[in-house]
CSV table of C-alpha atoms in Angstrom, one decimal:
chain,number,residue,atom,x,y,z
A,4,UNK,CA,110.9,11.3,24.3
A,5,UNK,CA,109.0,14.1,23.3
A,6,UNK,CA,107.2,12.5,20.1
A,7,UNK,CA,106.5,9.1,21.9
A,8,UNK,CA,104.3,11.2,24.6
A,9,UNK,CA,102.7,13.0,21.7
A,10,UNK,CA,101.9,9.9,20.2
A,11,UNK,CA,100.4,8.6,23.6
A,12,UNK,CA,98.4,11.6,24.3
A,13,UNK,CA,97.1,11.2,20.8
A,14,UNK,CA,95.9,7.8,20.8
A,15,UNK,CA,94.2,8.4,24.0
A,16,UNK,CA,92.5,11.4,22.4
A,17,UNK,CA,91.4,8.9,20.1
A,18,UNK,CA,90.2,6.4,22.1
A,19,UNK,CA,88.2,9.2,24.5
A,20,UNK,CA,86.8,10.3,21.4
A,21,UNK,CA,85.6,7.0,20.0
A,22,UNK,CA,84.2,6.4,23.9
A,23,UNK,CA,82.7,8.9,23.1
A,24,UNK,CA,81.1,8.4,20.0
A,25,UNK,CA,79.9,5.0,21.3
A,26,UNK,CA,78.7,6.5,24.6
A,27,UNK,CA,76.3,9.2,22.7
A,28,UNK,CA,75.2,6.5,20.2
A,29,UNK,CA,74.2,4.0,22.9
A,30,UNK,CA,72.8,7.1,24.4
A,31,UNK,CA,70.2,7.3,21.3
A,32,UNK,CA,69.7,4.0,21.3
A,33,UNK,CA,68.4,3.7,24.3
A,34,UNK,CA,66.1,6.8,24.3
A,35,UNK,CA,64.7,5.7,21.5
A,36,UNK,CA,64.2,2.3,23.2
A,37,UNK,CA,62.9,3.9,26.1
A,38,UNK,CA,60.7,6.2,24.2
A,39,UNK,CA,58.8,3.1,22.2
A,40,UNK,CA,58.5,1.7,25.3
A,41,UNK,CA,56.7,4.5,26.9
A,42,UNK,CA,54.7,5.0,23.0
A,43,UNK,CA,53.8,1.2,23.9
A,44,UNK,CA,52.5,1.6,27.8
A,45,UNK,CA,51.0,4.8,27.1
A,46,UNK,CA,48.9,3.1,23.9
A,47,UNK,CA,48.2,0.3,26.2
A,48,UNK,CA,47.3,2.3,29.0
A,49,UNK,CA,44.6,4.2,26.4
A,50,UNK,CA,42.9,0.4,25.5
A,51,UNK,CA,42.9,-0.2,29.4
A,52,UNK,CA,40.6,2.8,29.5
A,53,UNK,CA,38.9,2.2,26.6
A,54,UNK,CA,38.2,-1.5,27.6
A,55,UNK,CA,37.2,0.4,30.9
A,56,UNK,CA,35.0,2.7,29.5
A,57,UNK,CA,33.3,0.3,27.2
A,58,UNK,CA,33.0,-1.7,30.1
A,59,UNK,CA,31.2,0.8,32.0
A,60,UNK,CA,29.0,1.4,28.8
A,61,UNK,CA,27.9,-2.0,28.7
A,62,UNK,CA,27.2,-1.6,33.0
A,63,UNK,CA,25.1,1.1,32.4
A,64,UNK,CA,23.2,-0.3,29.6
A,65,UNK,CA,22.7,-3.4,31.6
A,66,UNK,CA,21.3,-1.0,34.2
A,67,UNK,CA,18.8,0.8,32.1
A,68,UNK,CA,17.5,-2.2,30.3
A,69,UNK,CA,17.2,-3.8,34.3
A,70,UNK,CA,15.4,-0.4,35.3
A,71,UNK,CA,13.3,-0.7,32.1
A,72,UNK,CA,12.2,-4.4,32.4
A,73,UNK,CA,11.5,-3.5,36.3
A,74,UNK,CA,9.6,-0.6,35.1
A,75,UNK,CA,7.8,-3.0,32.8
A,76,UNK,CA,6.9,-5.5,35.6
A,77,UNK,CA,6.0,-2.8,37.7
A,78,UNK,CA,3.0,-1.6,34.8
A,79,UNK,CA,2.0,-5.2,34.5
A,80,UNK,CA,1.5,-5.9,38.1
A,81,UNK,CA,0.0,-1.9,38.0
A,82,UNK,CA,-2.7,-3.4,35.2
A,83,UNK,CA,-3.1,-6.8,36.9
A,84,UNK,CA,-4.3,-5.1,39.9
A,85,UNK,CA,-6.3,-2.3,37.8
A,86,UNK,CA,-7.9,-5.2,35.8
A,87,UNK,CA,-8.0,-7.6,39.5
A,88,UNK,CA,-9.8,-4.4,41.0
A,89,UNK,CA,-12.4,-3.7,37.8
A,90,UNK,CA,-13.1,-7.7,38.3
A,91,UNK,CA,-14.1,-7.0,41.5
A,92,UNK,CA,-16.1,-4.1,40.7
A,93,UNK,CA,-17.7,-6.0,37.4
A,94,UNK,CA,-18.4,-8.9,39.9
A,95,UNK,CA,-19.9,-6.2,42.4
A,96,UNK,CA,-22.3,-4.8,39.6
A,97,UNK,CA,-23.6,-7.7,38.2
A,98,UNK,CA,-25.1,-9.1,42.0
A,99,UNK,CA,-26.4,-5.9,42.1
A,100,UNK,CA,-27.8,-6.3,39.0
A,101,UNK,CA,-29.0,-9.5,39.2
A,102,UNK,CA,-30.5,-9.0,42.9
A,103,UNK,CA,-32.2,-5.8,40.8
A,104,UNK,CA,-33.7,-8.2,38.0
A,105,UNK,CA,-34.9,-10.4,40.8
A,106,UNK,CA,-36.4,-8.0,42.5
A,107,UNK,CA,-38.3,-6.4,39.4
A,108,UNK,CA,-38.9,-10.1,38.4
A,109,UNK,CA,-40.7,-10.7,42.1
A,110,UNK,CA,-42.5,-7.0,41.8
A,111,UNK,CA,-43.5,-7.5,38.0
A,112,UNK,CA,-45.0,-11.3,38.9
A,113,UNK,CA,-46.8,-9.6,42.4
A,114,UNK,CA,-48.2,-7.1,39.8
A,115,UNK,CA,-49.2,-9.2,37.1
A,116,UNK,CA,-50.8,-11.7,39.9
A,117,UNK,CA,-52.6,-8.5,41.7
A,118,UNK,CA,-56.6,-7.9,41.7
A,119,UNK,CA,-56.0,-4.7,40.0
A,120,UNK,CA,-54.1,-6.6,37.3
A,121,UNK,CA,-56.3,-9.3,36.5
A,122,UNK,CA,-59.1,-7.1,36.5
A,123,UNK,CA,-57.9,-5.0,33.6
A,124,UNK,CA,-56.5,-8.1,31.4
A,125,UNK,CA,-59.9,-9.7,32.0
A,126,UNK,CA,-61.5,-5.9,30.8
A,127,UNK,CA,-59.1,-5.9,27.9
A,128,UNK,CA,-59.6,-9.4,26.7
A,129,UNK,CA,-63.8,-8.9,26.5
A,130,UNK,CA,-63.2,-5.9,24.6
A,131,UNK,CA,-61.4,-7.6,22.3
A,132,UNK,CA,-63.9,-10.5,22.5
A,133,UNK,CA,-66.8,-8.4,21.9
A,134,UNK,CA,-65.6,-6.2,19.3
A,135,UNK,CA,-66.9,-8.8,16.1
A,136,UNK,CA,-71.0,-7.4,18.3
A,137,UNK,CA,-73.3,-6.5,15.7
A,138,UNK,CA,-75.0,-3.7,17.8
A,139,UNK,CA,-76.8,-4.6,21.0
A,140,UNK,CA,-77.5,-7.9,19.7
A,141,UNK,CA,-76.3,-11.6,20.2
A,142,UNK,CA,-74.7,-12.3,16.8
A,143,UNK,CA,-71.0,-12.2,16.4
A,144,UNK,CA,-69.5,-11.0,12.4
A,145,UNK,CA,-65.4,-11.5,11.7
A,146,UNK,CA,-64.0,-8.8,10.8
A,147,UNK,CA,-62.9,-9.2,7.3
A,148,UNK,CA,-60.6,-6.5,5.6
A,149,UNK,CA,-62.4,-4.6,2.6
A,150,UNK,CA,-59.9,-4.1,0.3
A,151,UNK,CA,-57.2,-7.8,0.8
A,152,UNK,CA,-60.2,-10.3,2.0
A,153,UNK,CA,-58.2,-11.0,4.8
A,154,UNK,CA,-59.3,-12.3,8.5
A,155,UNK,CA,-58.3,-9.0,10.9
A,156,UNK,CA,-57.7,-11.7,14.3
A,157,UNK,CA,-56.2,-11.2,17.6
A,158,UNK,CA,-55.3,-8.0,19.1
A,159,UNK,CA,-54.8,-6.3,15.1
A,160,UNK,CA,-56.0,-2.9,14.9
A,161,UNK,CA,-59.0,-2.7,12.7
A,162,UNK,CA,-59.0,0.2,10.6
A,163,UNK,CA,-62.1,1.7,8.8
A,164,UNK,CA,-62.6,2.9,5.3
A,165,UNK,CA,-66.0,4.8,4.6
A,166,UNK,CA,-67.5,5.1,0.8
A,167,UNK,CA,-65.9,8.8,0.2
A,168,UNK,CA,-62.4,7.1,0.9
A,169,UNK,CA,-62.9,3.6,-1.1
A,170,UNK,CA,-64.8,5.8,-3.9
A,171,UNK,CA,-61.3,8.1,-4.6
A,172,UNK,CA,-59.5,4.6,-5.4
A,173,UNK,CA,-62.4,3.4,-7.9
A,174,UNK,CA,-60.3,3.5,-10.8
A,175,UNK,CA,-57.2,2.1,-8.8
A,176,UNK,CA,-59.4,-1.0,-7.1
A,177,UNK,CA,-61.2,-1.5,-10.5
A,178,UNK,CA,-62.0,-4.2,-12.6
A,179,UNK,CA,-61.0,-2.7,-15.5
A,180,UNK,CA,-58.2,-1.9,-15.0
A,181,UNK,CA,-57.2,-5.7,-13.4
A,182,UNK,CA,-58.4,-7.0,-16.6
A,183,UNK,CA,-56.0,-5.1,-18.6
A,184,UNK,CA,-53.0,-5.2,-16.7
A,185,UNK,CA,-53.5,-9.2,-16.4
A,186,UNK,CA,-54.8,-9.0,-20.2
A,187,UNK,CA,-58.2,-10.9,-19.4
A,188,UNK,CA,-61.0,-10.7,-21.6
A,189,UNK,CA,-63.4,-11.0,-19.0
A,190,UNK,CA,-64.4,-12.1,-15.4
A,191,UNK,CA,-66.5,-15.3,-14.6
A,192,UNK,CA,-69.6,-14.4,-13.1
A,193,UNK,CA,-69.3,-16.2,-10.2
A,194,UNK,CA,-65.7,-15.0,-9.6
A,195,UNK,CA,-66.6,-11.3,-10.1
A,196,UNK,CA,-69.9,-11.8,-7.7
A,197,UNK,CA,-67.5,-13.5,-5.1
A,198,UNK,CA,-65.7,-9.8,-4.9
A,199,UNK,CA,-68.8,-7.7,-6.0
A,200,UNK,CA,-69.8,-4.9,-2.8
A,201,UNK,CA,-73.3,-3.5,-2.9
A,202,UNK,CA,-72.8,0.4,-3.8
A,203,UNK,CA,-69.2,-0.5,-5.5
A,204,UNK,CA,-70.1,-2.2,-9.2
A,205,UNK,CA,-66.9,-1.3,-10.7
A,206,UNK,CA,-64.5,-2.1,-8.0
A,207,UNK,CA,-62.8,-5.4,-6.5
A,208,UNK,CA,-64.0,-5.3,-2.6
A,209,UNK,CA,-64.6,-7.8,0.0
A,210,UNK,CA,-68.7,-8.3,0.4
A,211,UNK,CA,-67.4,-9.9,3.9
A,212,UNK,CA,-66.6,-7.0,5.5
A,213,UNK,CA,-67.5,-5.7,8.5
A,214,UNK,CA,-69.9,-2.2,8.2
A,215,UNK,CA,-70.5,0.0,10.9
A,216,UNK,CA,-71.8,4.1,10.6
A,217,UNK,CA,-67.8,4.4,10.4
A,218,UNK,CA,-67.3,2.3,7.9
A,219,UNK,CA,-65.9,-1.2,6.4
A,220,UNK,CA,-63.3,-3.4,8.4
A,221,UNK,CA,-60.3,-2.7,7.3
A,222,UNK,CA,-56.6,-3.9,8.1
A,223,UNK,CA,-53.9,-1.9,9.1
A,224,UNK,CA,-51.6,-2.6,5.5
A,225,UNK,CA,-54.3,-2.0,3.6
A,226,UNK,CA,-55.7,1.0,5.3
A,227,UNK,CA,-51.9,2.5,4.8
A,228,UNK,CA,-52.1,1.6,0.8
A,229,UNK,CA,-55.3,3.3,0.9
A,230,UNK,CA,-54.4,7.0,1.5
A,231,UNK,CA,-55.8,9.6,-0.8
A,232,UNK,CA,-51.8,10.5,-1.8
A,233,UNK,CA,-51.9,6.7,-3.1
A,234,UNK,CA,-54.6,6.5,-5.8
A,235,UNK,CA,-52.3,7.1,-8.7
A,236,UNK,CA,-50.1,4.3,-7.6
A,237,UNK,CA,-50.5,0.4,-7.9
A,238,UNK,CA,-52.6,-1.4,-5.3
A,239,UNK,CA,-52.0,-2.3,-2.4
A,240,UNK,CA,-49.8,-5.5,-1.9
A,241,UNK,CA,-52.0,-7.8,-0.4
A,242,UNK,CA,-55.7,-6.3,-2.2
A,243,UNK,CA,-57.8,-8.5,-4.1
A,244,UNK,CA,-56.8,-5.8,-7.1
A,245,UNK,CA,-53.6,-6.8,-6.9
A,246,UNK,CA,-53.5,-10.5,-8.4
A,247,UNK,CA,-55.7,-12.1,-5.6
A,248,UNK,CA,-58.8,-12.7,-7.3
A,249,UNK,CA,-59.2,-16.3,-6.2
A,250,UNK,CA,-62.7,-17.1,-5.2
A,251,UNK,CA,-63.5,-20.2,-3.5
A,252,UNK,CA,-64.8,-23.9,-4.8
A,253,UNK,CA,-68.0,-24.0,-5.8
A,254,UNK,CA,-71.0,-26.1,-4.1
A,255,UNK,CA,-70.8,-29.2,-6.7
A,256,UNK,CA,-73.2,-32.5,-6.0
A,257,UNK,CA,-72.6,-36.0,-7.9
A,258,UNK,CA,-74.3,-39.3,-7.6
A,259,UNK,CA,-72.6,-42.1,-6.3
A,260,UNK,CA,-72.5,-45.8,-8.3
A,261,UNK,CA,-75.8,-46.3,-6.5
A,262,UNK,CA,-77.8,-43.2,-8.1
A,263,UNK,CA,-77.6,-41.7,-5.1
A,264,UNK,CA,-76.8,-37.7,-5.1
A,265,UNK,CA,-74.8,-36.3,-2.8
A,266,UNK,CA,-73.0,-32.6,-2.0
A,267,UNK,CA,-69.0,-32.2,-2.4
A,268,UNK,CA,-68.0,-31.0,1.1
A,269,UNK,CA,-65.1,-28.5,0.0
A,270,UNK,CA,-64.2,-28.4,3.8
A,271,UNK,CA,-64.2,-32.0,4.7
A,272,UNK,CA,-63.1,-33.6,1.4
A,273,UNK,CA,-60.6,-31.3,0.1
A,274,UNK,CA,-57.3,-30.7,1.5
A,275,UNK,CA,-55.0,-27.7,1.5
A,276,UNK,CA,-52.5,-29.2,-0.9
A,277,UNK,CA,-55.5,-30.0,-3.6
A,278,UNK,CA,-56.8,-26.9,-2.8
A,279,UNK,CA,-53.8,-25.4,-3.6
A,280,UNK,CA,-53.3,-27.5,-6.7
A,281,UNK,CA,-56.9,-27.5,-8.2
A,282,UNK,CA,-56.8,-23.5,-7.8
A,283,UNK,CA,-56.6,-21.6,-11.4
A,284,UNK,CA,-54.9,-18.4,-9.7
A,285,UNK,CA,-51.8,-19.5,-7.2
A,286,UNK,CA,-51.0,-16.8,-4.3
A,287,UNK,CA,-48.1,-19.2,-3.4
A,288,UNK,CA,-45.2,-20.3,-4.9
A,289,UNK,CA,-45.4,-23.8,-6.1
A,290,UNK,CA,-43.3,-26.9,-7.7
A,291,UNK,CA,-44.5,-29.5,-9.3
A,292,UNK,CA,-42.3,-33.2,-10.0
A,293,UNK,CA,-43.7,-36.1,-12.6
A,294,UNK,CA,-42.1,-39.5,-13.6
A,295,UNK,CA,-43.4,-42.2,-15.7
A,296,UNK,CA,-42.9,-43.9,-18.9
A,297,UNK,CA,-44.3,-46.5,-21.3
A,298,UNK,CA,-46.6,-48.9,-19.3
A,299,UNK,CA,-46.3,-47.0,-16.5
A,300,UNK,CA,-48.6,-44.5,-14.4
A,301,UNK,CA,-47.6,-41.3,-14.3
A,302,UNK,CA,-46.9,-40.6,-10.6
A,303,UNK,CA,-45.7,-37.0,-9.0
A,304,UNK,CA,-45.8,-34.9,-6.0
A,305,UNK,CA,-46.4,-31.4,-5.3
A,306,UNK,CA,-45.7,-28.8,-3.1
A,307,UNK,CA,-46.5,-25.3,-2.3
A,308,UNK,CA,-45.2,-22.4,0.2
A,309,UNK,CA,-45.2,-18.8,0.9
A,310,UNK,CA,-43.8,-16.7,-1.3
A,311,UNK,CA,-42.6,-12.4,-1.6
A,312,UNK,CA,-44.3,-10.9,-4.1
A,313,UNK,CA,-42.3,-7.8,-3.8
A,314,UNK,CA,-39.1,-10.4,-4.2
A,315,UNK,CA,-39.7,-11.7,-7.8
């Protein structure tokens, strides 16, 4: 009786410790269970907030770039109305302006139309007018520059040269010296008379030119060329020294197919092209085109213009 109650105490030892066992392994089952679970919410729970956060990143950043492209507007509707408000201003100046020029305009024609006005051109046009008078008399001489052999027209200054000044450029203004540097043997006569001044034998001057007790005509190029500092150097660019010695045609009669003699009227019957051709010493540049060919007349054309001599 005794051993069976033994035996039933022991096997219920036995099963309270296997309850047990199970119990406490259940147990650590389910914490472990419990504990992924909460590793799980709580890692979800941290990309909820990181979701959030970048959420709120991407907010923020939408805000700025909307308070930066407001800001932007606001400078371009600040510039529009700067540049809206300069328009105005521009606009503003230029009536002013142009009510100014109309003004001046109206007060420059009331002056030019005046008594006072009219007076003083009208003074200002007989001085130049009268200022070819030989003395108090009733003849009227060009002035012709000494040293180029050029007309001095219009309102050009006319310059004067007296013998001292011309005499200190002898050598310079020489015909010797033009003969050597153009390697001539000599001068015709009538081409070295055409340039020959009384009191000047050895120099290449304009007998045209205009004497007064200051001096000879002379133009304002020429008279700049012809400064004492100067007489070493070449001549000036447009003197007769300088390559221009070109005369002028000479008086020439023939008889006709009657026998009767007549006078060649350079003016009349020459023009400026054959003049220009016919001359032995060009001052202008020049081209000259031929065709022909066996039976045939030789036929051409020719032309001639201005030309810088400094340029060549």
């Amino acid at each position: 009786m005794i051993n069976q109650s033994k035996r039933i105490e022991a096997a219920k030892a036995k099963r309270t410790s296997k309850m047990r066992t199970f119990r406490s392994n259940r147990s650590q089952q389910q914490r472990d269970a419990a504990r992924e679970k909460d590793r799980i919410r709580k890692a979800e729970i941290r990309k909820a907030k990181g979701a959030e956060e970048t959420s709120r990143d991407k907010n923020r950043i939408r805000q700025a770039e909307y308070r930066k492209a407001k800001g932007t507007q606001e400078v371009t509707r600040e510039k529009d109305r700067i540049r809206k408000a300069e328009s105005r201003k521009s606009k503003g100046t230029r009536e002013a302006q142009k009510e100014i020029s109309e003004n001046c305009e109206q007060t420059k024609e009331d002056e030019l139309l005046s008594d006072e006005t009219v007076a003083k051109a009208k003074a200002e046009a007989l001085k130049y007018l009268h200022r070819t008078q030989v003395g108090d008399t009733n003849r009227h001489q060009a002035h012709v520059c000494v040293v180029c052999d050029c007309y001095i027209i219009g309102t050009e200054t006319v310059k004067r040269l007296n013998q001292k000044q011309l005499k200190v450029h002898e050598e310079r203004l020489g015909v010797e010296k033009y003969k050597k540097f153009y390697n001539l043997r000599d001068v015709p006569d009538d081409l070295r008379n055409y340039y020959k001044l009384k009191g000047f034998p050895s120099m290449l001057l304009s007998p045209r030119s205009n004497k007064t007790n200051k001096g000879f005509s002379c133009c304002t190029t020429c008279h700049e060329g012809m400064r004492a500092s100067n007489k070493d150097k070449k001549p000036p660019k447009l003197s007769i020294a300088n390559g221009f010695v070109i005369g002028e045609f000479p008086r020439l009669t023939y008889t006709d197919d009657e026998g009767m003699e007549h006078e060649f009227d350079v003016e009349s019957d020459l023009t400026d092209v054959m003049r220009a051709l016919l001359a032995p010493t060009r001052t202008h540049g020049y081209v000259m085109a031929f065709t022909g060919g066996k039976h045939k007349s030789i036929m051409g054309h020719y032309q001639f213009f201005e030309m810088d001599q400094t340029k060549l």
